Amino acid sequence: MRWWHSLAAVGALLAALAAALALTVAGLRPTTTDRGHPSAAGADDRRPPLRFGSGGGFKVALFADLHYGENAWTDWGPAQDAGSDRVMAAVLDAEKPDFVVYLGDLVTANNLPIPNASLYWDRAVSAARGRGVPWASVFGNHDDMPFEWPPEWFSPDGVPPLRCPPPASTTASGEDQGCSFRGTPRIDLITAEICKNRLSYSSNGPKDLWPGVSNYVLQVLSRAHDDPALLMYFLDSGGGSYTEVVSSGQVKWFQSQSQFLNPNGRIPELIFWHIPSTAYVKVAPKAKSEIRKPCVGSINKEDVAPQTAEWGMMDALSKRPSVKAIFVGHNHGLDWCCPYEKMWLCFARHTGYGGYGNWPRGARIIQITENPFSTVSWIRMENGTKHSDVTLSS
C-alpha cells in the first residue's frame, strides 16, 4: 500500500499549493511566507476581499511622506508629528475613503535613535485604523535608512537629553534598551504592521525580490460578483538600506503576475511606489514654472528626483493598455499628474509635517468607478479645500 500513501501525500501537497495560490490571487496572505516568517495575523487570517461599493465606486486616499519621528528629543519633532495626525484626520473625515495607501517614508529612520521604529510606524497608520479604513503600505527611502548622527551632537554642548524609547520598551530578556542607533529593517517594520493590524492589506512580498519587500498585488472585486474589477500593484522602489531602483527582478515578477491575473488586459490596473521613475523627468514641467495642460497640478517647486536607474519597468507598463496610472511620492514640492504614453504619471501630495518644505499639506484622492470604468483624481487639503481635478481614464 506504499503507493497509496505516496499518492495521498502528493495530493495533500497539491492541495496545500492550491490553497496558497488561491490566497495570493485573492489579495490575502497565506499563514506563512515563503521565507518562513509567521503570517501577519495567524492561521485565522481571512481578511475580507476589497470590493467596489454598492454605488459602484472605490475611493482611495494617498498619504505620502509623513516622516514621523524626526528630532524626537526636541519640542519641534513631536509638534510635526501632531501636525501630520491633523492632516490625515482632516482628509479622512472629509473624503471618507474606502482604502488608504501609505506611499512611503512613513518614518524618518535616519533621525530615529529608538531601537524599534515600528512604534512610529504604528502611529502613522493609526489614523486609518482608528476610523476602520483598510490600508496598504509601500516603503520609501527613509523608512529603513541608517541613523545619521547630528553634527551638533559633537559640539561642546554634546548629545541632548534623549526621550527614547517610550516606557515599557524592553528586550526579550526584560532589559531596558534605552536608545539604539541600529535602525529597524524593512521586514521588521512590515511584519509588525501586518501582525498588529487586521485592517492592513500590506504584504512582505516574495523573498526572491528582497532586499525589496513591499511587492504585492491586491484585487478589488466587482460589486456584483466575485471577479476582480481592479488590480492594484505595489512595488518597493528601494532607497535607505539599498539602491533607489525598481529591479529587473521586479519587472519579471510584475509581468508574471499581470499575465496570470489579467492575461487579456481586461481588468484596469493602478501602480503604486515611492520614488519616481526616470519617465517622470521626461514629462515634468520645468521646475518652478506654471503647470500647463495636459499636466494638472498646483505645485511645481523642484526638479524630479528619480530612481538611479531604469531596468525595464516603464517599458513593461507602457505595453499594457490596462495600466491607467502610476502614483508616487518622494518629491514634496510636486503634486502634478502628466500623461505618458497611454497612462498618467502622478505625484501624491506631501501629507506629513515631517520632511522638507513648508508647502500646505494635503493628500491625493483617487475615485474609481467600476461601470463604466473611470478614474478621476484631485487634491484634498488640510484646510478642507479641493483642487487639481483630473480625469485619468474614462
mmCIF file with all atom_site columns, C-alpha atoms in Angstrom, residues 164-351:
data_model
loop_
_atom_site.group_PDB
_atom_site.id
_atom_site.type_symbol
_atom_site.label_atom_id
_atom_site.label_alt_id
_atom_site.label_comp_id
_atom_site.label_asym_id
_atom_site.label_entity_id
_atom_site.label_seq_id
_atom_site.pdbx_PDB_ins_code
_atom_site.Cartn_x
_atom_site.Cartn_y
_atom_site.Cartn_z
_atom_site.occupancy
_atom_site.B_iso_or_equiv
_atom_site.pdbx_formal_charge
_atom_site.auth_seq_id
_atom_site.auth_comp_id
_atom_site.auth_asym_id
_atom_site.auth_atom_id
_atom_site.pdbx_PDB_model_num
ATOM 1   C CA . CYS A 1 164 ? 13.569  57.254 23.941  1.00 0.00 ? 164 CYS A CA 1
ATOM 2   C CA . PRO A 1 165 ? 12.283  54.680 23.976  1.00 0.00 ? 165 PRO A CA 1
ATOM 3   C CA . PRO A 1 166 ? 8.787   55.033 25.433  1.00 0.00 ? 166 PRO A CA 1
ATOM 4   C CA . PRO A 1 167 ? 8.306   53.307 28.790  1.00 0.00 ? 167 PRO A CA 1
ATOM 5   C CA . ALA A 1 168 ? 7.809   49.537 28.667  1.00 0.00 ? 168 ALA A CA 1
ATOM 6   C CA . SER A 1 169 ? 10.074  49.065 25.641  1.00 0.00 ? 169 SER A CA 1
ATOM 7   C CA . THR A 1 170 ? 12.393  46.267 26.711  1.00 0.00 ? 170 THR A CA 1
ATOM 8   C CA . THR A 1 171 ? 14.304  43.418 25.170  1.00 0.00 ? 171 THR A CA 1
ATOM 9   C CA . ALA A 1 172 ? 13.035  39.855 25.215  1.00 0.00 ? 172 ALA A CA 1
ATOM 10  C CA . SER A 1 173 ? 15.101  39.305 28.348  1.00 0.00 ? 173 SER A CA 1
ATOM 11  C CA . GLY A 1 174 ? 13.356  42.202 30.057  1.00 0.00 ? 174 GLY A CA 1
ATOM 12  C CA . GLU A 1 175 ? 16.341  44.531 29.880  1.00 0.00 ? 175 GLU A CA 1
ATOM 13  C CA . ASP A 1 176 ? 15.628  48.192 29.139  1.00 0.00 ? 176 ASP A CA 1
ATOM 14  C CA . GLN A 1 177 ? 17.279  49.006 25.800  1.00 0.00 ? 177 GLN A CA 1
ATOM 15  C CA . GLY A 1 178 ? 17.450  52.764 26.153  1.00 0.00 ? 178 GLY A CA 1
ATOM 16  C CA . CYS A 1 179 ? 18.351  54.452 22.898  1.00 0.00 ? 179 CYS A CA 1
ATOM 17  C CA . SER A 1 180 ? 19.681  52.482 19.962  1.00 0.00 ? 180 SER A CA 1
ATOM 18  C CA . PHE A 1 181 ? 21.010  53.518 16.577  1.00 0.00 ? 181 PHE A CA 1
ATOM 19  C CA . ARG A 1 182 ? 20.857  50.250 14.669  1.00 0.00 ? 182 ARG A CA 1
ATOM 20  C CA . GLY A 1 183 ? 17.693  51.046 12.672  1.00 0.00 ? 183 GLY A CA 1
ATOM 21  C CA . THR A 1 184 ? 14.719  48.781 12.004  1.00 0.00 ? 184 THR A CA 1
ATOM 22  C CA . PRO A 1 185 ? 14.896  46.577 8.859   1.00 0.00 ? 185 PRO A CA 1
ATOM 23  C CA . ARG A 1 186 ? 12.131  46.694 6.266   1.00 0.00 ? 186 ARG A CA 1
ATOM 24  C CA . ILE A 1 187 ? 10.961  43.171 7.046   1.00 0.00 ? 187 ILE A CA 1
ATOM 25  C CA . ASP A 1 188 ? 10.614  44.006 10.755  1.00 0.00 ? 188 ASP A CA 1
ATOM 26  C CA . LEU A 1 189 ? 8.598   47.146 10.011  1.00 0.00 ? 189 LEU A CA 1
ATOM 27  C CA . ILE A 1 190 ? 6.118   45.493 7.673   1.00 0.00 ? 190 ILE A CA 1
ATOM 28  C CA . THR A 1 191 ? 5.828   42.321 9.775   1.00 0.00 ? 191 THR A CA 1
ATOM 29  C CA . ALA A 1 192 ? 4.954   44.411 12.831  1.00 0.00 ? 192 ALA A CA 1
ATOM 30  C CA . GLU A 1 193 ? 2.349   46.330 10.820  1.00 0.00 ? 193 GLU A CA 1
ATOM 31  C CA . ILE A 1 194 ? 0.710   43.185 9.495   1.00 0.00 ? 194 ILE A CA 1
ATOM 32  C CA . CYS A 1 195 ? 0.790   41.254 12.765  1.00 0.00 ? 195 CYS A CA 1
ATOM 33  C CA . LYS A 1 196 ? -0.849  44.002 14.792  1.00 0.00 ? 196 LYS A CA 1
ATOM 34  C CA . ASN A 1 197 ? -3.484  45.218 12.344  1.00 0.00 ? 197 ASN A CA 1
ATOM 35  C CA . ARG A 1 198 ? -6.312  43.234 10.810  1.00 0.00 ? 198 ARG A CA 1
ATOM 36  C CA . LEU A 1 199 ? -7.079  46.225 8.568   1.00 0.00 ? 199 LEU A CA 1
ATOM 37  C CA . SER A 1 200 ? -3.627  46.071 6.969   1.00 0.00 ? 200 SER A CA 1
ATOM 38  C CA . TYR A 1 201 ? -3.548  44.575 3.479   1.00 0.00 ? 201 TYR A CA 1
ATOM 39  C CA . SER A 1 202 ? 0.219   45.028 3.167   1.00 0.00 ? 202 SER A CA 1
ATOM 40  C CA . SER A 1 203 ? 2.469   42.095 2.375   1.00 0.00 ? 203 SER A CA 1
ATOM 41  C CA . ASN A 1 204 ? 6.175   41.340 2.674   1.00 0.00 ? 204 ASN A CA 1
ATOM 42  C CA . GLY A 1 205 ? 6.273   40.001 -0.875  1.00 0.00 ? 205 GLY A CA 1
ATOM 43  C CA . PRO A 1 206 ? 8.282   37.141 -2.395  1.00 0.00 ? 206 PRO A CA 1
ATOM 44  C CA . LYS A 1 207 ? 11.737  36.535 -0.933  1.00 0.00 ? 207 LYS A CA 1
ATOM 45  C CA . ASP A 1 208 ? 13.467  36.422 -4.324  1.00 0.00 ? 208 ASP A CA 1
ATOM 46  C CA . LEU A 1 209 ? 12.763  40.150 -4.701  1.00 0.00 ? 209 LEU A CA 1
ATOM 47  C CA . TRP A 1 210 ? 14.493  41.083 -1.433  1.00 0.00 ? 210 TRP A CA 1
ATOM 48  C CA . PRO A 1 211 ? 16.007  43.458 -0.316  1.00 0.00 ? 211 PRO A CA 1
ATOM 49  C CA . GLY A 1 212 ? 12.844  44.940 -1.844  1.00 0.00 ? 212 GLY A CA 1
ATOM 50  C CA . VAL A 1 213 ? 9.980   43.956 0.450   1.00 0.00 ? 213 VAL A CA 1
ATOM 51  C CA . SER A 1 214 ? 6.702   45.743 -0.353  1.00 0.00 ? 214 SER A CA 1
ATOM 52  C CA . ASN A 1 215 ? 5.968   43.953 -3.644  1.00 0.00 ? 215 ASN A CA 1
ATOM 53  C CA . TYR A 1 216 ? 2.435   42.593 -3.930  1.00 0.00 ? 216 TYR A CA 1
ATOM 54  C CA . VAL A 1 217 ? -0.864  42.959 -5.765  1.00 0.00 ? 217 VAL A CA 1
ATOM 55  C CA . LEU A 1 218 ? -4.361  43.498 -4.390  1.00 0.00 ? 218 LEU A CA 1
ATOM 56  C CA . GLN A 1 219 ? -7.619  42.825 -6.169  1.00 0.00 ? 219 GLN A CA 1
ATOM 57  C CA . VAL A 1 220 ? -10.771 44.896 -5.825  1.00 0.00 ? 220 VAL A CA 1
ATOM 58  C CA . LEU A 1 221 ? -13.763 42.748 -6.636  1.00 0.00 ? 221 LEU A CA 1
ATOM 59  C CA . SER A 1 222 ? -16.835 43.801 -8.575  1.00 0.00 ? 222 SER A CA 1
ATOM 60  C CA . ARG A 1 223 ? -19.848 44.968 -6.594  1.00 0.00 ? 223 ARG A CA 1
ATOM 61  C CA . ALA A 1 224 ? -21.991 42.425 -8.477  1.00 0.00 ? 224 ALA A CA 1
ATOM 62  C CA . HIS A 1 225 ? -19.818 39.286 -8.448  1.00 0.00 ? 225 HIS A CA 1
ATOM 63  C CA . ASP A 1 226 ? -16.579 37.841 -7.118  1.00 0.00 ? 226 ASP A CA 1
ATOM 64  C CA . ASP A 1 227 ? -14.418 38.612 -10.138 1.00 0.00 ? 227 ASP A CA 1
ATOM 65  C CA . PRO A 1 228 ? -11.775 41.353 -9.861  1.00 0.00 ? 228 PRO A CA 1
ATOM 66  C CA . ALA A 1 229 ? -12.688 44.696 -11.413 1.00 0.00 ? 229 ALA A CA 1
ATOM 67  C CA . LEU A 1 230 ? -9.427  46.475 -10.452 1.00 0.00 ? 230 LEU A CA 1
ATOM 68  C CA . LEU A 1 231 ? -5.845  45.377 -9.761  1.00 0.00 ? 231 LEU A CA 1
ATOM 69  C CA . MET A 1 232 ? -3.547  47.499 -7.574  1.00 0.00 ? 232 MET A CA 1
ATOM 70  C CA . TYR A 1 233 ? 0.174   46.714 -7.779  1.00 0.00 ? 233 TYR A CA 1
ATOM 71  C CA . PHE A 1 234 ? 2.541   47.851 -5.021  1.00 0.00 ? 234 PHE A CA 1
ATOM 72  C CA . LEU A 1 235 ? 6.292   47.958 -5.620  1.00 0.00 ? 235 LEU A CA 1
ATOM 73  C CA . ASP A 1 236 ? 9.303   48.705 -3.440  1.00 0.00 ? 236 ASP A CA 1
ATOM 74  C CA . SER A 1 237 ? 11.364  51.393 -5.212  1.00 0.00 ? 237 SER A CA 1
ATOM 75  C CA . GLY A 1 238 ? 14.302  50.985 -2.852  1.00 0.00 ? 238 GLY A CA 1
ATOM 76  C CA . GLY A 1 239 ? 16.399  53.560 -1.063  1.00 0.00 ? 239 GLY A CA 1
ATOM 77  C CA . GLY A 1 240 ? 17.574  53.647 2.527   1.00 0.00 ? 240 GLY A CA 1
ATOM 78  C CA . SER A 1 241 ? 19.308  50.321 3.035   1.00 0.00 ? 241 SER A CA 1
ATOM 79  C CA . TYR A 1 242 ? 19.831  49.724 -0.695  1.00 0.00 ? 242 TYR A CA 1
ATOM 80  C CA . THR A 1 243 ? 19.805  51.415 -4.112  1.00 0.00 ? 243 THR A CA 1
ATOM 81  C CA . GLU A 1 244 ? 16.849  53.539 -5.218  1.00 0.00 ? 244 GLU A CA 1
ATOM 82  C CA . VAL A 1 245 ? 15.600  51.363 -8.053  1.00 0.00 ? 245 VAL A CA 1
ATOM 83  C CA . VAL A 1 246 ? 12.866  49.048 -9.286  1.00 0.00 ? 246 VAL A CA 1
ATOM 84  C CA . SER A 1 247 ? 14.879  45.981 -10.253 1.00 0.00 ? 247 SER A CA 1
ATOM 85  C CA . SER A 1 248 ? 14.712  43.773 -13.329 1.00 0.00 ? 248 SER A CA 1
ATOM 86  C CA . GLY A 1 249 ? 13.565  41.026 -10.966 1.00 0.00 ? 249 GLY A CA 1
ATOM 87  C CA . GLN A 1 250 ? 10.558  43.133 -10.012 1.00 0.00 ? 250 GLN A CA 1
ATOM 88  C CA . VAL A 1 251 ? 9.831   43.685 -13.708 1.00 0.00 ? 251 VAL A CA 1
ATOM 89  C CA . LYS A 1 252 ? 9.739   39.920 -14.278 1.00 0.00 ? 252 LYS A CA 1
ATOM 90  C CA . TRP A 1 253 ? 7.559   39.484 -11.185 1.00 0.00 ? 253 TRP A CA 1
ATOM 91  C CA . PHE A 1 254 ? 5.100   42.098 -12.464 1.00 0.00 ? 254 PHE A CA 1
ATOM 92  C CA . GLN A 1 255 ? 4.980   40.507 -15.904 1.00 0.00 ? 255 GLN A CA 1
ATOM 93  C CA . SER A 1 256 ? 4.315   37.101 -14.377 1.00 0.00 ? 256 SER A CA 1
ATOM 94  C CA . GLN A 1 257 ? 1.622   38.383 -12.011 1.00 0.00 ? 257 GLN A CA 1
ATOM 95  C CA . SER A 1 258 ? -0.143  40.505 -14.617 1.00 0.00 ? 258 SER A CA 1
ATOM 96  C CA . GLN A 1 259 ? -0.104  37.694 -17.166 1.00 0.00 ? 259 GLN A CA 1
ATOM 97  C CA . PHE A 1 260 ? -1.564  35.276 -14.620 1.00 0.00 ? 260 PHE A CA 1
ATOM 98  C CA . LEU A 1 261 ? -4.187  37.611 -13.158 1.00 0.00 ? 261 LEU A CA 1
ATOM 99  C CA . ASN A 1 262 ? -5.018  39.661 -16.239 1.00 0.00 ? 262 ASN A CA 1
ATOM 100 C CA . PRO A 1 263 ? -3.809  37.858 -19.380 1.00 0.00 ? 263 PRO A CA 1
ATOM 101 C CA . ASN A 1 264 ? -6.067  39.723 -21.802 1.00 0.00 ? 264 ASN A CA 1
ATOM 102 C CA . GLY A 1 265 ? -5.725  43.125 -20.102 1.00 0.00 ? 265 GLY A CA 1
ATOM 103 C CA . ARG A 1 266 ? -9.442  43.268 -19.405 1.00 0.00 ? 266 ARG A CA 1
ATOM 104 C CA . ILE A 1 267 ? -9.017  44.428 -15.795 1.00 0.00 ? 267 ILE A CA 1
ATOM 105 C CA . PRO A 1 268 ? -7.811  48.023 -15.219 1.00 0.00 ? 268 PRO A CA 1
ATOM 106 C CA . GLU A 1 269 ? -4.543  48.324 -13.263 1.00 0.00 ? 269 GLU A CA 1
ATOM 107 C CA . LEU A 1 270 ? -3.109  51.041 -10.996 1.00 0.00 ? 270 LEU A CA 1
ATOM 108 C CA . ILE A 1 271 ? 0.514   51.121 -9.811  1.00 0.00 ? 271 ILE A CA 1
ATOM 109 C CA . PHE A 1 272 ? 1.961   52.496 -6.561  1.00 0.00 ? 272 PHE A CA 1
ATOM 110 C CA . TRP A 1 273 ? 5.577   53.037 -5.487  1.00 0.00 ? 273 TRP A CA 1
ATOM 111 C CA . HIS A 1 274 ? 7.521   55.786 -3.724  1.00 0.00 ? 274 HIS A CA 1
ATOM 112 C CA . ILE A 1 275 ? 10.409  57.126 -5.842  1.00 0.00 ? 275 ILE A CA 1
ATOM 113 C CA . PRO A 1 276 ? 9.511   58.401 -9.336  1.00 0.00 ? 276 PRO A CA 1
ATOM 114 C CA . SER A 1 277 ? 10.971  56.622 -12.344 1.00 0.00 ? 277 SER A CA 1
ATOM 115 C CA . THR A 1 278 ? 13.091  58.424 -14.904 1.00 0.00 ? 278 THR A CA 1
ATOM 116 C CA . ALA A 1 279 ? 9.973   58.692 -17.087 1.00 0.00 ? 279 ALA A CA 1
ATOM 117 C CA . TYR A 1 280 ? 8.727   61.389 -14.702 1.00 0.00 ? 280 TYR A CA 1
ATOM 118 C CA . VAL A 1 281 ? 11.715  63.520 -15.699 1.00 0.00 ? 281 VAL A CA 1
ATOM 119 C CA . LYS A 1 282 ? 10.706  63.235 -19.355 1.00 0.00 ? 282 LYS A CA 1
ATOM 120 C CA . VAL A 1 283 ? 7.181   64.604 -18.834 1.00 0.00 ? 283 VAL A CA 1
ATOM 121 C CA . ALA A 1 284 ? 7.878   67.056 -15.984 1.00 0.00 ? 284 ALA A CA 1
ATOM 122 C CA . PRO A 1 285 ? 7.080   70.736 -16.424 1.00 0.00 ? 285 PRO A CA 1
ATOM 123 C CA . LYS A 1 286 ? 10.166  72.894 -15.988 1.00 0.00 ? 286 LYS A CA 1
ATOM 124 C CA . ALA A 1 287 ? 10.790  73.269 -12.264 1.00 0.00 ? 287 ALA A CA 1
ATOM 125 C CA . LYS A 1 288 ? 9.174   76.338 -10.701 1.00 0.00 ? 288 LYS A CA 1
ATOM 126 C CA . SER A 1 289 ? 7.254   77.107 -13.870 1.00 0.00 ? 289 SER A CA 1
ATOM 127 C CA . GLU A 1 290 ? 3.491   77.195 -14.275 1.00 0.00 ? 290 GLU A CA 1
ATOM 128 C CA . ILE A 1 291 ? 1.863   73.806 -14.727 1.00 0.00 ? 291 ILE A CA 1
ATOM 129 C CA . ARG A 1 292 ? 0.151   73.795 -18.115 1.00 0.00 ? 292 ARG A CA 1
ATOM 130 C CA . LYS A 1 293 ? -2.171  71.370 -19.863 1.00 0.00 ? 293 LYS A CA 1
ATOM 131 C CA . PRO A 1 294 ? -2.130  68.471 -20.410 1.00 0.00 ? 294 PRO A CA 1
ATOM 132 C CA . CYS A 1 295 ? -0.467  68.303 -16.983 1.00 0.00 ? 295 CYS A CA 1
ATOM 133 C CA . VAL A 1 296 ? -2.655  69.127 -13.981 1.00 0.00 ? 296 VAL A CA 1
ATOM 134 C CA . GLY A 1 297 ? -1.471  70.196 -10.526 1.00 0.00 ? 297 GLY A CA 1
ATOM 135 C CA . SER A 1 298 ? -0.843  73.080 -8.162  1.00 0.00 ? 298 SER A CA 1
ATOM 136 C CA . ILE A 1 299 ? 2.801   72.967 -7.024  1.00 0.00 ? 299 ILE A CA 1
ATOM 137 C CA . ASN A 1 300 ? 5.900   72.536 -9.176  1.00 0.00 ? 300 ASN A CA 1
ATOM 138 C CA . LYS A 1 301 ? 8.637   73.811 -6.902  1.00 0.00 ? 301 LYS A CA 1
ATOM 139 C CA . GLU A 1 302 ? 11.538  71.459 -7.644  1.00 0.00 ? 302 GLU A CA 1
ATOM 140 C CA . ASP A 1 303 ? 13.122  69.076 -10.132 1.00 0.00 ? 303 ASP A CA 1
ATOM 141 C CA . VAL A 1 304 ? 12.055  65.447 -10.141 1.00 0.00 ? 304 VAL A CA 1
ATOM 142 C CA . ALA A 1 305 ? 14.424  63.291 -8.040  1.00 0.00 ? 305 ALA A CA 1
ATOM 143 C CA . PRO A 1 306 ? 14.160  59.949 -9.863  1.00 0.00 ? 306 PRO A CA 1
ATOM 144 C CA . GLN A 1 307 ? 15.402  56.429 -9.242  1.00 0.00 ? 307 GLN A CA 1
ATOM 145 C CA . THR A 1 308 ? 19.061  55.838 -10.000 1.00 0.00 ? 308 THR A CA 1
ATOM 146 C CA . ALA A 1 309 ? 18.352  53.600 -12.996 1.00 0.00 ? 309 ALA A CA 1
ATOM 147 C CA . GLU A 1 310 ? 15.550  52.259 -15.187 1.00 0.00 ? 310 GLU A CA 1
ATOM 148 C CA . TRP A 1 311 ? 15.615  48.497 -15.663 1.00 0.00 ? 311 TRP A CA 1
ATOM 149 C CA . GLY A 1 312 ? 12.546  47.943 -17.807 1.00 0.00 ? 312 GLY A CA 1
ATOM 150 C CA . MET A 1 313 ? 9.538   48.572 -15.577 1.00 0.00 ? 313 MET A CA 1
ATOM 151 C CA . MET A 1 314 ? 8.287   51.557 -17.570 1.00 0.00 ? 314 MET A CA 1
ATOM 152 C CA . ASP A 1 315 ? 8.579   49.596 -20.823 1.00 0.00 ? 315 ASP A CA 1
ATOM 153 C CA . ALA A 1 316 ? 6.608   46.733 -19.263 1.00 0.00 ? 316 ALA A CA 1
ATOM 154 C CA . LEU A 1 317 ? 3.885   49.096 -18.040 1.00 0.00 ? 317 LEU A CA 1
ATOM 155 C CA . SER A 1 318 ? 3.719   51.020 -21.309 1.00 0.00 ? 318 SER A CA 1
ATOM 156 C CA . LYS A 1 319 ? 2.949   47.801 -23.194 1.00 0.00 ? 319 LYS A CA 1
ATOM 157 C CA . ARG A 1 320 ? -0.168  47.218 -21.096 1.00 0.00 ? 320 ARG A CA 1
ATOM 158 C CA . PRO A 1 321 ? -3.151  49.423 -22.049 1.00 0.00 ? 321 PRO A CA 1
ATOM 159 C CA . SER A 1 322 ? -4.773  48.152 -18.843 1.00 0.00 ? 322 SER A CA 1
ATOM 160 C CA . VAL A 1 323 ? -2.325  50.260 -16.781 1.00 0.00 ? 323 VAL A CA 1
ATOM 161 C CA . LYS A 1 324 ? -4.067  53.579 -16.213 1.00 0.00 ? 324 LYS A CA 1
ATOM 162 C CA . ALA A 1 325 ? -1.763  55.468 -13.835 1.00 0.00 ? 325 ALA A CA 1
ATOM 163 C CA . ILE A 1 326 ? 1.303   55.323 -11.593 1.00 0.00 ? 326 ILE A CA 1
ATOM 164 C CA . PHE A 1 327 ? 1.333   57.142 -8.245  1.00 0.00 ? 327 PHE A CA 1
ATOM 165 C CA . VAL A 1 328 ? 4.493   58.170 -6.377  1.00 0.00 ? 328 VAL A CA 1
ATOM 166 C CA . GLY A 1 329 ? 5.621   60.421 -3.527  1.00 0.00 ? 329 GLY A CA 1
ATOM 167 C CA . HIS A 1 330 ? 9.212   61.402 -2.623  1.00 0.00 ? 330 HIS A CA 1
ATOM 168 C CA . ASN A 1 331 ? 9.242   64.937 -4.111  1.00 0.00 ? 331 ASN A CA 1
ATOM 169 C CA . HIS A 1 332 ? 7.492   67.094 -1.507  1.00 0.00 ? 332 HIS A CA 1
ATOM 170 C CA . GLY A 1 333 ? 7.307   70.116 -3.806  1.00 0.00 ? 333 GLY A CA 1
ATOM 171 C CA . LEU A 1 334 ? 5.421   68.410 -6.648  1.00 0.00 ? 334 LEU A CA 1
ATOM 172 C CA . ASP A 1 335 ? 1.787   67.326 -6.897  1.00 0.00 ? 335 ASP A CA 1
ATOM 173 C CA . TRP A 1 336 ? 1.129   67.179 -10.646 1.00 0.00 ? 336 TRP A CA 1
ATOM 174 C CA . CYS A 1 337 ? -0.174  64.490 -12.982 1.00 0.00 ? 337 CYS A CA 1
ATOM 175 C CA . CYS A 1 338 ? 1.131   64.333 -16.564 1.00 0.00 ? 338 CYS A CA 1
ATOM 176 C CA . PRO A 1 339 ? 0.290   61.933 -19.412 1.00 0.00 ? 339 PRO A CA 1
ATOM 177 C CA . TYR A 1 340 ? 2.947   59.479 -20.564 1.00 0.00 ? 340 TYR A CA 1
ATOM 178 C CA . GLU A 1 341 ? 2.385   57.016 -23.396 1.00 0.00 ? 341 GLU A CA 1
ATOM 179 C CA . LYS A 1 342 ? -1.166  55.734 -22.729 1.00 0.00 ? 342 LYS A CA 1
ATOM 180 C CA . MET A 1 343 ? -1.084  56.230 -18.958 1.00 0.00 ? 343 MET A CA 1
ATOM 181 C CA . TRP A 1 344 ? -0.710  59.019 -16.405 1.00 0.00 ? 344 TRP A CA 1
ATOM 182 C CA . LEU A 1 345 ? 2.228   59.683 -14.105 1.00 0.00 ? 345 LEU A CA 1
ATOM 183 C CA . CYS A 1 346 ? 1.082   61.292 -10.846 1.00 0.00 ? 346 CYS A CA 1
ATOM 184 C CA . PHE A 1 347 ? 2.674   62.616 -7.705  1.00 0.00 ? 347 PHE A CA 1
ATOM 185 C CA . ALA A 1 348 ? 0.768   62.446 -4.473  1.00 0.00 ? 348 ALA A CA 1
ATOM 186 C CA . ARG A 1 349 ? 0.722   65.480 -2.199  1.00 0.00 ? 349 ARG A CA 1
ATOM 187 C CA . HIS A 1 350 ? 3.122   65.912 0.719   1.00 0.00 ? 350 HIS A CA 1
ATOM 188 C CA . THR A 1 351 ? 0.922   64.867 3.644   1.00 0.00 ? 351 THR A CA 1
#
